[in-house]
């Protein structure tokens, strides 16, 4: 064998002794090299972004979010401000109803202007929730219309009244009397509605008849008292005339509101006749009635 043949034989033997890597191993090595390149590329991009953010932080710290500069062509949106809800409409005053068949509150006795006759004490007036007044109480409040309905009756929390003497008893003199009633409503608006209802009823109802008696109400001038006030006249005509009773008489009524309270002072006179010069005689009662409401 020549020298050249011997050299080729040794190469073949060496190649068989050192087996070349299989194709699968070569592919695995290639995949690992590709993954290493991808990781290196990702880290490089992250480093570039972090460096850019670091460079922008001082600028953002000096400007408010709305003033921060954005690259040209980048769309931005303005902050969205929640729309405020529309103002709520004030609710109507609640109705009191008649819990347990009676008024829910008791008006204190100090709210009433007591009479001055020790020998003839004040007479309490009986008021029942949701029912027309009877007895003396029937004439204590203005009953402008014949149906007897009390304007704002559903908004009444409590009511109390008395029939009292205007002056002390003197020899040969019989004192005149007056009614005083205090009503508490659910809210000042409900009390105002009562006064407004009286004005409207006077304009709408006119004269009406109950048995042999005719009633007619009118709004007249009077003192300004409390938060608001109303002065009325009640004309009473007996037809046909009755013995011992005047055929025609006119009584004054003063209605005063303070907050949710309404005070009504009515001239009752004596034996069907009104108090002479009632405006002067009852002026002290009106002043006290206003002061007592303000103290509640």
PDB file of C-alpha atoms in Angstrom:
ATOM      1  CA  UNK A   1       0.000   0.000   0.000  1.00  0.00           C
ATOM      2  CA  UNK A   2       1.336   3.353  -1.000  1.00  0.00           C
ATOM      3  CA  UNK A   3       1.854   6.206   1.364  1.00  0.00           C
ATOM      4  CA  UNK A   4      -1.166   8.066  -0.032  1.00  0.00           C
ATOM      5  CA  UNK A   5      -3.453   5.100   0.535  1.00  0.00           C
ATOM      6  CA  UNK A   6      -2.171   4.725   4.091  1.00  0.00           C
ATOM      7  CA  UNK A   7      -2.991   8.418   4.809  1.00  0.00           C
ATOM      8  CA  UNK A   8      -6.595   8.081   3.565  1.00  0.00           C
ATOM      9  CA  UNK A   9      -7.081   4.939   5.645  1.00  0.00           C
ATOM     10  CA  UNK A  10      -5.997   6.753   8.807  1.00  0.00           C
ATOM     11  CA  UNK A  11      -8.435   9.601   8.073  1.00  0.00           C
ATOM     12  CA  UNK A  12     -11.348   7.120   7.742  1.00  0.00           C
ATOM     13  CA  UNK A  13     -10.415   5.421  11.014  1.00  0.00           C
ATOM     14  CA  UNK A  14     -10.231   8.779  12.882  1.00  0.00           C
ATOM     15  CA  UNK A  15     -13.581   9.895  11.467  1.00  0.00           C
ATOM     16  CA  UNK A  16     -15.268   6.719  12.630  1.00  0.00           C
ATOM     17  CA  UNK A  17     -13.733   7.102  16.084  1.00  0.00           C
ATOM     18  CA  UNK A  18     -15.021  10.709  16.457  1.00  0.00           C
ATOM     19  CA  UNK A  19     -18.729  10.526  15.445  1.00  0.00           C
ATOM     20  CA  UNK A  20     -20.131  13.816  14.110  1.00  0.00           C
ATOM     21  CA  UNK A  21     -23.168  15.378  15.981  1.00  0.00           C
ATOM     22  CA  UNK A  22     -26.544  14.258  14.787  1.00  0.00           C
ATOM     23  CA  UNK A  23     -28.810  16.634  12.849  1.00  0.00           C
ATOM     24  CA  UNK A  24     -31.207  16.959  15.844  1.00  0.00           C
ATOM     25  CA  UNK A  25     -28.358  18.091  18.082  1.00  0.00           C
ATOM     26  CA  UNK A  26     -27.330  20.670  15.524  1.00  0.00           C
ATOM     27  CA  UNK A  27     -30.891  22.026  15.361  1.00  0.00           C
ATOM     28  CA  UNK A  28     -31.129  22.239  19.173  1.00  0.00           C
ATOM     29  CA  UNK A  29     -27.912  24.222  19.340  1.00  0.00           C
ATOM     30  CA  UNK A  30     -29.223  26.548  16.629  1.00  0.00           C
ATOM     31  CA  UNK A  31     -32.482  27.117  18.555  1.00  0.00           C
ATOM     32  CA  UNK A  32     -30.607  27.963  21.754  1.00  0.00           C
ATOM     33  CA  UNK A  33     -28.492  30.517  19.909  1.00  0.00           C
ATOM     34  CA  UNK A  34     -31.697  32.102  18.448  1.00  0.00           C
ATOM     35  CA  UNK A  35     -33.312  32.386  21.911  1.00  0.00           C
ATOM     36  CA  UNK A  36     -30.209  34.003  23.346  1.00  0.00           C
ATOM     37  CA  UNK A  37     -30.267  36.584  20.555  1.00  0.00           C
ATOM     38  CA  UNK A  38     -33.996  37.338  21.206  1.00  0.00           C
ATOM     39  CA  UNK A  39     -33.437  37.838  24.943  1.00  0.00           C
ATOM     40  CA  UNK A  40     -30.495  40.095  24.314  1.00  0.00           C
ATOM     41  CA  UNK A  41     -32.606  42.147  21.845  1.00  0.00           C
ATOM     42  CA  UNK A  42     -35.523  42.517  24.329  1.00  0.00           C
ATOM     43  CA  UNK A  43     -33.222  43.666  27.117  1.00  0.00           C
ATOM     44  CA  UNK A  44     -31.701  46.205  24.811  1.00  0.00           C
ATOM     45  CA  UNK A  45     -35.121  47.669  23.887  1.00  0.00           C
ATOM     46  CA  UNK A  46     -36.167  47.808  27.580  1.00  0.00           C
ATOM     47  CA  UNK A  47     -32.972  49.625  28.427  1.00  0.00           C
ATOM     48  CA  UNK A  48     -33.646  52.219  25.724  1.00  0.00           C
ATOM     49  CA  UNK A  49     -37.254  52.791  26.966  1.00  0.00           C
ATOM     50  CA  UNK A  50     -36.150  53.103  30.601  1.00  0.00           C
ATOM     51  CA  UNK A  51     -33.555  55.655  29.631  1.00  0.00           C
ATOM     52  CA  UNK A  52     -36.181  57.661  27.743  1.00  0.00           C
ATOM     53  CA  UNK A  53     -38.635  57.610  30.676  1.00  0.00           C
ATOM     54  CA  UNK A  54     -35.893  58.720  33.032  1.00  0.00           C
ATOM     55  CA  UNK A  55     -35.169  61.654  30.777  1.00  0.00           C
ATOM     56  CA  UNK A  56     -38.874  62.671  30.744  1.00  0.00           C
ATOM     57  CA  UNK A  57     -39.498  62.506  34.540  1.00  0.00           C
ATOM     58  CA  UNK A  58     -37.996  65.939  35.349  1.00  0.00           C
ATOM     59  CA  UNK A  59     -40.095  67.536  32.612  1.00  0.00           C
ATOM     60  CA  UNK A  60     -43.318  65.876  33.882  1.00  0.00           C
ATOM     61  CA  UNK A  61     -42.552  66.964  37.432  1.00  0.00           C
ATOM     62  CA  UNK A  62     -42.440  70.603  36.337  1.00  0.00           C
ATOM     63  CA  UNK A  63     -45.732  70.515  34.424  1.00  0.00           C
ATOM     64  CA  UNK A  64     -49.259  69.542  35.392  1.00  0.00           C
ATOM     65  CA  UNK A  65     -50.735  66.462  33.681  1.00  0.00           C
ATOM     66  CA  UNK A  66     -52.824  68.706  31.401  1.00  0.00           C
ATOM     67  CA  UNK A  67     -49.693  70.678  30.361  1.00  0.00           C
ATOM     68  CA  UNK A  68     -47.332  67.749  29.720  1.00  0.00           C
ATOM     69  CA  UNK A  69     -45.921  67.789  26.181  1.00  0.00           C
ATOM     70  CA  UNK A  70     -46.776  64.935  23.837  1.00  0.00           C
ATOM     71  CA  UNK A  71     -45.021  63.971  20.620  1.00  0.00           C
ATOM     72  CA  UNK A  72     -46.393  65.532  17.481  1.00  0.00           C
ATOM     73  CA  UNK A  73     -49.289  63.563  15.991  1.00  0.00           C
ATOM     74  CA  UNK A  74     -50.223  61.783  19.263  1.00  0.00           C
ATOM     75  CA  UNK A  75     -53.952  62.000  20.067  1.00  0.00           C
ATOM     76  CA  UNK A  76     -54.788  63.186  23.583  1.00  0.00           C
ATOM     77  CA  UNK A  77     -58.103  63.315  25.455  1.00  0.00           C
ATOM     78  CA  UNK A  78     -59.239  65.944  27.961  1.00  0.00           C
ATOM     79  CA  UNK A  79     -60.056  64.843  31.520  1.00  0.00           C
ATOM     80  CA  UNK A  80     -63.724  63.849  31.857  1.00  0.00           C
ATOM     81  CA  UNK A  81     -65.550  65.767  34.598  1.00  0.00           C
ATOM     82  CA  UNK A  82     -68.568  63.933  36.017  1.00  0.00           C
ATOM     83  CA  UNK A  83     -71.734  65.913  35.317  1.00  0.00           C
ATOM     84  CA  UNK A  84     -73.381  67.171  38.466  1.00  0.00           C
ATOM     85  CA  UNK A  85     -76.885  65.884  39.223  1.00  0.00           C
ATOM     86  CA  UNK A  86     -79.706  68.411  38.653  1.00  0.00           C
ATOM     87  CA  UNK A  87     -80.953  70.124  41.830  1.00  0.00           C
ATOM     88  CA  UNK A  88     -83.731  68.153  43.443  1.00  0.00           C
ATOM     89  CA  UNK A  89     -87.171  69.695  43.661  1.00  0.00           C
ATOM     90  CA  UNK A  90     -88.179  70.413  47.292  1.00  0.00           C
ATOM     91  CA  UNK A  91     -90.627  67.795  48.451  1.00  0.00           C
ATOM     92  CA  UNK A  92     -94.123  68.852  49.393  1.00  0.00           C
ATOM     93  CA  UNK A  93     -94.807  69.072  53.156  1.00  0.00           C
ATOM     94  CA  UNK A  94     -95.837  65.651  54.484  1.00  0.00           C
ATOM     95  CA  UNK A  95     -99.425  65.132  55.605  1.00  0.00           C
ATOM     96  CA  UNK A  96    -100.015  64.435  59.251  1.00  0.00           C
ATOM     97  CA  UNK A  97    -103.078  62.243  58.939  1.00  0.00           C
ATOM     98  CA  UNK A  98    -104.780  61.164  62.147  1.00  0.00           C
ATOM     99  CA  UNK A  99    -102.593  58.574  63.890  1.00  0.00           C
ATOM    100  CA  UNK A 100    -104.745  56.673  66.353  1.00  0.00           C
ATOM    101  CA  UNK A 101    -107.699  58.921  65.563  1.00  0.00           C
ATOM    102  CA  UNK A 102    -106.164  61.982  67.215  1.00  0.00           C
ATOM    103  CA  UNK A 103    -103.591  64.714  66.662  1.00  0.00           C
ATOM    104  CA  UNK A 104     -99.989  63.565  66.844  1.00  0.00           C
ATOM    105  CA  UNK A 105     -98.783  66.514  68.954  1.00  0.00           C
ATOM    106  CA  UNK A 106    -100.145  68.468  71.909  1.00  0.00           C
ATOM    107  CA  UNK A 107     -99.998  72.264  71.853  1.00  0.00           C
ATOM    108  CA  UNK A 108     -98.677  73.485  75.242  1.00  0.00           C
ATOM    109  CA  UNK A 109    -101.021  75.584  77.377  1.00  0.00           C
ATOM    110  CA  UNK A 110     -98.467  78.416  77.440  1.00  0.00           C
ATOM    111  CA  UNK A 111     -99.178  79.019  73.745  1.00  0.00           C
ATOM    112  CA  UNK A 112    -102.642  80.421  74.569  1.00  0.00           C
ATOM    113  CA  UNK A 113    -103.513  83.890  75.883  1.00  0.00           C
ATOM    114  CA  UNK A 114    -105.466  83.268  79.059  1.00  0.00           C
ATOM    115  CA  UNK A 115    -108.425  85.400  80.081  1.00  0.00           C
ATOM    116  CA  UNK A 116    -108.426  87.761  83.045  1.00  0.00           C
ATOM    117  CA  UNK A 117    -111.545  86.581  84.889  1.00  0.00           C
ATOM    118  CA  UNK A 118    -110.607  84.381  87.830  1.00  0.00           C
ATOM    119  CA  UNK A 119    -114.247  83.778  88.707  1.00  0.00           C
ATOM    120  CA  UNK A 120    -114.971  82.490  85.196  1.00  0.00           C
ATOM    121  CA  UNK A 121    -112.046  80.350  84.028  1.00  0.00           C
ATOM    122  CA  UNK A 122    -111.218  79.762  80.390  1.00  0.00           C
ATOM    123  CA  UNK A 123    -113.338  77.189  78.609  1.00  0.00           C
ATOM    124  CA  UNK A 124    -111.321  74.610  76.624  1.00  0.00           C
ATOM    125  CA  UNK A 125    -112.305  74.127  73.005  1.00  0.00           C
ATOM    126  CA  UNK A 126    -112.655  70.571  71.736  1.00  0.00           C
ATOM    127  CA  UNK A 127    -110.893  69.849  68.447  1.00  0.00           C
ATOM    128  CA  UNK A 128    -110.832  66.403  66.895  1.00  0.00           C
ATOM    129  CA  UNK A 129    -108.488  65.306  64.153  1.00  0.00           C
ATOM    130  CA  UNK A 130    -110.239  65.126  60.788  1.00  0.00           C
ATOM    131  CA  UNK A 131    -113.670  66.128  62.160  1.00  0.00           C
ATOM    132  CA  UNK A 132    -115.566  69.452  61.978  1.00  0.00           C
ATOM    133  CA  UNK A 133    -115.505  71.520  65.143  1.00  0.00           C
ATOM    134  CA  UNK A 134    -118.614  71.485  67.324  1.00  0.00           C
ATOM    135  CA  UNK A 135    -119.952  73.555  70.216  1.00  0.00           C
ATOM    136  CA  UNK A 136    -118.029  76.729  71.009  1.00  0.00           C
ATOM    137  CA  UNK A 137    -115.134  75.575  68.821  1.00  0.00           C
ATOM    138  CA  UNK A 138    -117.421  75.788  65.778  1.00  0.00           C
ATOM    139  CA  UNK A 139    -117.239  79.596  65.910  1.00  0.00           C
ATOM    140  CA  UNK A 140    -113.582  79.930  66.952  1.00  0.00           C
ATOM    141  CA  UNK A 141    -112.078  79.429  63.485  1.00  0.00           C
ATOM    142  CA  UNK A 142    -113.130  81.079  60.215  1.00  0.00           C
ATOM    143  CA  UNK A 143    -115.506  78.804  58.331  1.00  0.00           C
ATOM    144  CA  UNK A 144    -115.392  80.720  55.073  1.00  0.00           C
ATOM    145  CA  UNK A 145    -117.245  78.151  52.953  1.00  0.00           C
ATOM    146  CA  UNK A 146    -120.429  76.251  53.812  1.00  0.00           C
ATOM    147  CA  UNK A 147    -118.827  72.806  53.540  1.00  0.00           C
ATOM    148  CA  UNK A 148    -116.967  73.473  56.777  1.00  0.00           C
ATOM    149  CA  UNK A 149    -113.724  71.997  55.451  1.00  0.00           C
ATOM    150  CA  UNK A 150    -110.621  73.349  57.134  1.00  0.00           C
ATOM    151  CA  UNK A 151    -108.020  74.404  54.566  1.00  0.00           C
ATOM    152  CA  UNK A 152    -104.881  72.367  55.184  1.00  0.00           C
ATOM    153  CA  UNK A 153    -106.566  69.967  57.614  1.00  0.00           C
ATOM    154  CA  UNK A 154    -104.408  67.055  56.391  1.00  0.00           C
ATOM    155  CA  UNK A 155    -101.219  68.924  57.393  1.00  0.00           C
ATOM    156  CA  UNK A 156    -102.217  69.642  61.008  1.00  0.00           C
ATOM    157  CA  UNK A 157    -100.020  68.157  63.731  1.00  0.00           C
ATOM    158  CA  UNK A 158    -101.856  69.583  66.741  1.00  0.00           C
ATOM    159  CA  UNK A 159    -104.509  72.133  67.735  1.00  0.00           C
ATOM    160  CA  UNK A 160    -105.650  73.699  70.999  1.00  0.00           C
ATOM    161  CA  UNK A 161    -107.969  76.547  71.907  1.00  0.00           C
ATOM    162  CA  UNK A 162    -109.906  78.370  74.633  1.00  0.00           C
ATOM    163  CA  UNK A 163    -112.865  80.694  75.112  1.00  0.00           C
ATOM    164  CA  UNK A 164    -111.621  83.425  77.466  1.00  0.00           C
ATOM    165  CA  UNK A 165    -112.904  86.637  79.059  1.00  0.00           C
ATOM    166  CA  UNK A 166    -111.534  89.880  77.757  1.00  0.00           C
ATOM    167  CA  UNK A 167    -111.696  91.813  81.038  1.00  0.00           C
ATOM    168  CA  UNK A 168    -112.286  91.066  84.708  1.00  0.00           C
ATOM    169  CA  UNK A 169    -115.864  90.976  85.923  1.00  0.00           C
ATOM    170  CA  UNK A 170    -117.018  94.286  87.334  1.00  0.00           C
ATOM    171  CA  UNK A 171    -120.219  95.207  89.153  1.00  0.00           C
ATOM    172  CA  UNK A 172    -122.942  95.891  86.626  1.00  0.00           C
ATOM    173  CA  UNK A 173    -120.671  94.897  83.739  1.00  0.00           C
ATOM    174  CA  UNK A 174    -120.489  91.660  81.823  1.00  0.00           C
ATOM    175  CA  UNK A 175    -117.121  91.225  80.070  1.00  0.00           C
ATOM    176  CA  UNK A 176    -116.835  90.308  76.417  1.00  0.00           C
ATOM    177  CA  UNK A 177    -115.140  87.091  75.360  1.00  0.00           C
ATOM    178  CA  UNK A 178    -112.737  85.969  72.648  1.00  0.00           C
ATOM    179  CA  UNK A 179    -111.565  82.710  71.127  1.00  0.00           C
ATOM    180  CA  UNK A 180    -107.883  81.903  70.843  1.00  0.00           C
ATOM    181  CA  UNK A 181    -106.728  78.841  68.897  1.00  0.00           C
ATOM    182  CA  UNK A 182    -103.186  77.727  68.080  1.00  0.00           C
ATOM    183  CA  UNK A 183    -102.487  75.179  65.349  1.00  0.00           C
ATOM    184  CA  UNK A 184     -99.166  73.550  64.477  1.00  0.00           C
ATOM    185  CA  UNK A 185     -98.671  72.461  60.859  1.00  0.00           C
ATOM    186  CA  UNK A 186     -96.181  70.022  59.389  1.00  0.00           C
ATOM    187  CA  UNK A 187     -94.056  72.851  57.927  1.00  0.00           C
ATOM    188  CA  UNK A 188     -94.112  76.657  57.513  1.00  0.00           C
ATOM    189  CA  UNK A 189     -95.174  76.077  53.891  1.00  0.00           C
ATOM    190  CA  UNK A 190     -98.265  74.206  55.086  1.00  0.00           C
ATOM    191  CA  UNK A 191     -99.136  77.036  57.491  1.00  0.00           C
ATOM    192  CA  UNK A 192     -98.705  79.562  54.674  1.00  0.00           C
ATOM    193  CA  UNK A 193    -100.988  77.425  52.510  1.00  0.00           C
ATOM    194  CA  UNK A 194    -103.674  77.700  55.204  1.00  0.00           C
ATOM    195  CA  UNK A 195    -103.632  81.506  55.045  1.00  0.00           C
ATOM    196  CA  UNK A 196    -103.586  81.431  51.252  1.00  0.00           C
ATOM    197  CA  UNK A 197    -106.542  79.042  51.320  1.00  0.00           C
ATOM    198  CA  UNK A 198    -108.507  81.458  53.486  1.00  0.00           C
ATOM    199  CA  UNK A 199    -107.899  84.326  51.058  1.00  0.00           C
ATOM    200  CA  UNK A 200    -108.928  82.185  48.097  1.00  0.00           C
ATOM    201  CA  UNK A 201    -112.056  80.910  49.865  1.00  0.00           C
ATOM    202  CA  UNK A 202    -113.199  84.436  50.753  1.00  0.00           C
ATOM    203  CA  UNK A 203    -112.968  85.380  47.076  1.00  0.00           C
ATOM    204  CA  UNK A 204    -114.724  82.222  45.874  1.00  0.00           C
ATOM    205  CA  UNK A 205    -117.463  81.273  48.352  1.00  0.00           C
ATOM    206  CA  UNK A 206    -119.391  84.423  49.278  1.00  0.00           C
ATOM    207  CA  UNK A 207    -122.404  84.455  51.574  1.00  0.00           C
ATOM    208  CA  UNK A 208    -124.020  81.189  52.670  1.00  0.00           C
ATOM    209  CA  UNK A 209    -126.869  80.203  54.955  1.00  0.00           C
ATOM    210  CA  UNK A 210    -127.076  77.714  57.834  1.00  0.00           C
ATOM    211  CA  UNK A 211    -130.610  77.463  59.144  1.00  0.00           C
ATOM    212  CA  UNK A 212    -131.845  80.957  59.939  1.00  0.00           C
ATOM    213  CA  UNK A 213    -128.339  82.486  60.019  1.00  0.00           C
ATOM    214  CA  UNK A 214    -126.435  83.932  57.062  1.00  0.00           C
ATOM    215  CA  UNK A 215    -122.632  84.160  57.141  1.00  0.00           C
ATOM    216  CA  UNK A 216    -120.404  86.296  54.977  1.00  0.00           C
ATOM    217  CA  UNK A 217    -116.616  86.748  55.229  1.00  0.00           C
ATOM    218  CA  UNK A 218    -114.396  89.520  53.900  1.00  0.00           C
ATOM    219  CA  UNK A 219    -110.698  90.420  54.035  1.00  0.00           C
ATOM    220  CA  UNK A 220    -110.066  93.755  55.719  1.00  0.00           C
ATOM    221  CA  UNK A 221    -107.171  95.931  56.824  1.00  0.00           C
ATOM    222  CA  UNK A 222    -105.371  94.873  59.952  1.00  0.00           C
ATOM    223  CA  UNK A 223    -102.018  95.010  61.741  1.00  0.00           C
ATOM    224  CA  UNK A 224     -99.008  93.237  60.245  1.00  0.00           C
ATOM    225  CA  UNK A 225     -98.034  90.539  62.747  1.00  0.00           C
ATOM    226  CA  UNK A 226     -95.616  87.605  62.857  1.00  0.00           C
ATOM    227  CA  UNK A 227     -94.188  86.213  59.615  1.00  0.00           C
ATOM    228  CA  UNK A 228     -97.502  86.998  57.928  1.00  0.00           C
ATOM    229  CA  UNK A 229    -101.022  87.816  59.025  1.00  0.00           C
ATOM    230  CA  UNK A 230    -104.566  88.118  57.734  1.00  0.00           C
ATOM    231  CA  UNK A 231    -107.514  90.056  59.145  1.00  0.00           C
ATOM    232  CA  UNK A 232    -111.073  88.997  58.348  1.00  0.00           C
ATOM    233  CA  UNK A 233    -114.585  90.103  59.216  1.00  0.00           C
ATOM    234  CA  UNK A 234    -117.442  87.681  59.785  1.00  0.00           C
ATOM    235  CA  UNK A 235    -120.864  89.183  59.200  1.00  0.00           C
ATOM    236  CA  UNK A 236    -123.721  87.343  60.892  1.00  0.00           C
ATOM    237  CA  UNK A 237    -127.320  88.041  59.880  1.00  0.00           C
ATOM    238  CA  UNK A 238    -130.276  86.380  61.618  1.00  0.00           C
ATOM    239  CA  UNK A 239    -133.189  85.875  59.236  1.00  0.00           C
ATOM    240  CA  UNK A 240    -135.862  85.952  60.494  1.00  0.00           C
ATOM    241  CA  UNK A 241    -134.765  87.981  63.536  1.00  0.00           C
ATOM    242  CA  UNK A 242    -134.795  86.247  66.907  1.00  0.00           C
ATOM    243  CA  UNK A 243    -135.754  87.891  70.172  1.00  0.00           C
ATOM    244  CA  UNK A 244    -132.732  88.883  72.266  1.00  0.00           C
ATOM    245  CA  UNK A 245    -130.327  88.463  69.347  1.00  0.00           C
ATOM    246  CA  UNK A 246    -129.113  91.285  67.115  1.00  0.00           C
ATOM    247  CA  UNK A 247    -130.335  91.011  63.543  1.00  0.00           C
ATOM    248  CA  UNK A 248    -126.927  91.986  62.124  1.00  0.00           C
ATOM    249  CA  UNK A 249    -123.486  91.754  63.741  1.00  0.00           C
ATOM    250  CA  UNK A 250    -119.905  91.851  62.491  1.00  0.00           C
ATOM    251  CA  UNK A 251    -117.024  90.131  64.279  1.00  0.00           C
ATOM    252  CA  UNK A 252    -113.306  90.503  63.589  1.00  0.00           C
ATOM    253  CA  UNK A 253    -110.838  87.637  63.208  1.00  0.00           C
ATOM    254  CA  UNK A 254    -107.045  87.929  63.267  1.00  0.00           C
ATOM    255  CA  UNK A 255    -104.894  85.151  61.795  1.00  0.00           C
ATOM    256  CA  UNK A 256    -101.148  85.261  62.562  1.00  0.00           C
ATOM    257  CA  UNK A 257     -98.439  82.869  61.357  1.00  0.00           C
ATOM    258  CA  UNK A 258     -95.017  82.383  62.957  1.00  0.00           C
ATOM    259  CA  UNK A 259     -93.065  79.551  61.352  1.00  0.00           C
ATOM    260  CA  UNK A 260     -95.241  76.432  61.263  1.00  0.00           C
ATOM    261  CA  UNK A 261     -97.665  77.808  63.884  1.00  0.00           C
ATOM    262  CA  UNK A 262    -100.875  79.731  63.251  1.00  0.00           C
ATOM    263  CA  UNK A 263    -102.694  81.708  65.928  1.00  0.00           C
ATOM    264  CA  UNK A 264    -106.324  82.752  65.437  1.00  0.00           C
ATOM    265  CA  UNK A 265    -107.976  85.330  67.706  1.00  0.00           C
ATOM    266  CA  UNK A 266    -111.718  85.762  67.146  1.00  0.00           C
ATOM    267  CA  UNK A 267    -113.927  88.340  68.798  1.00  0.00           C
ATOM    268  CA  UNK A 268    -116.864  86.502  70.389  1.00  0.00           C
ATOM    269  CA  UNK A 269    -118.426  89.473  72.157  1.00  0.00           C
ATOM    270  CA  UNK A 270    -121.366  88.726  74.365  1.00  0.00           C
ATOM    271  CA  UNK A 271    -124.842  87.285  73.677  1.00  0.00           C
ATOM    272  CA  UNK A 272    -124.530  87.617  69.911  1.00  0.00           C
ATOM    273  CA  UNK A 273    -123.119  91.153  69.858  1.00  0.00           C
ATOM    274  CA  UNK A 274    -119.476  91.965  68.985  1.00  0.00           C
ATOM    275  CA  UNK A 275    -117.095  93.691  71.366  1.00  0.00           C
ATOM    276  CA  UNK A 276    -117.376  97.453  71.146  1.00  0.00           C
ATOM    277  CA  UNK A 277    -114.195  98.940  69.658  1.00  0.00           C
ATOM    278  CA  UNK A 278    -112.776  95.417  69.252  1.00  0.00           C
ATOM    279  CA  UNK A 279    -109.606  96.651  67.489  1.00  0.00           C
ATOM    280  CA  UNK A 280    -108.515  98.498  70.632  1.00  0.00           C
ATOM    281  CA  UNK A 281    -109.893  96.088  73.201  1.00  0.00           C
ATOM    282  CA  UNK A 282    -108.270  93.032  71.627  1.00  0.00           C
ATOM    283  CA  UNK A 283    -104.951  94.665  70.710  1.00  0.00           C
ATOM    284  CA  UNK A 284    -103.228  93.400  73.916  1.00  0.00           C
ATOM    285  CA  UNK A 285    -104.453  89.870  73.162  1.00  0.00           C
ATOM    286  CA  UNK A 286    -103.016  90.030  69.622  1.00  0.00           C
ATOM    287  CA  UNK A 287     -99.630  91.233  70.891  1.00  0.00           C
ATOM    288  CA  UNK A 288     -99.480  88.407  73.448  1.00  0.00           C
ATOM    289  CA  UNK A 289    -100.597  85.815  70.895  1.00  0.00           C
ATOM    290  CA  UNK A 290     -97.762  86.817  68.542  1.00  0.00           C
ATOM    291  CA  UNK A 291     -95.188  86.778  71.357  1.00  0.00           C
ATOM    292  CA  UNK A 292     -96.299  83.333  72.548  1.00  0.00           C
ATOM    293  CA  UNK A 293     -95.954  81.870  69.050  1.00  0.00           C
ATOM    294  CA  UNK A 294     -92.464  83.305  68.708  1.00  0.00           C
ATOM    295  CA  UNK A 295     -91.493  81.671  72.021  1.00  0.00           C
ATOM    296  CA  UNK A 296     -92.542  78.160  70.936  1.00  0.00           C
TER     297      UNK A 296
END
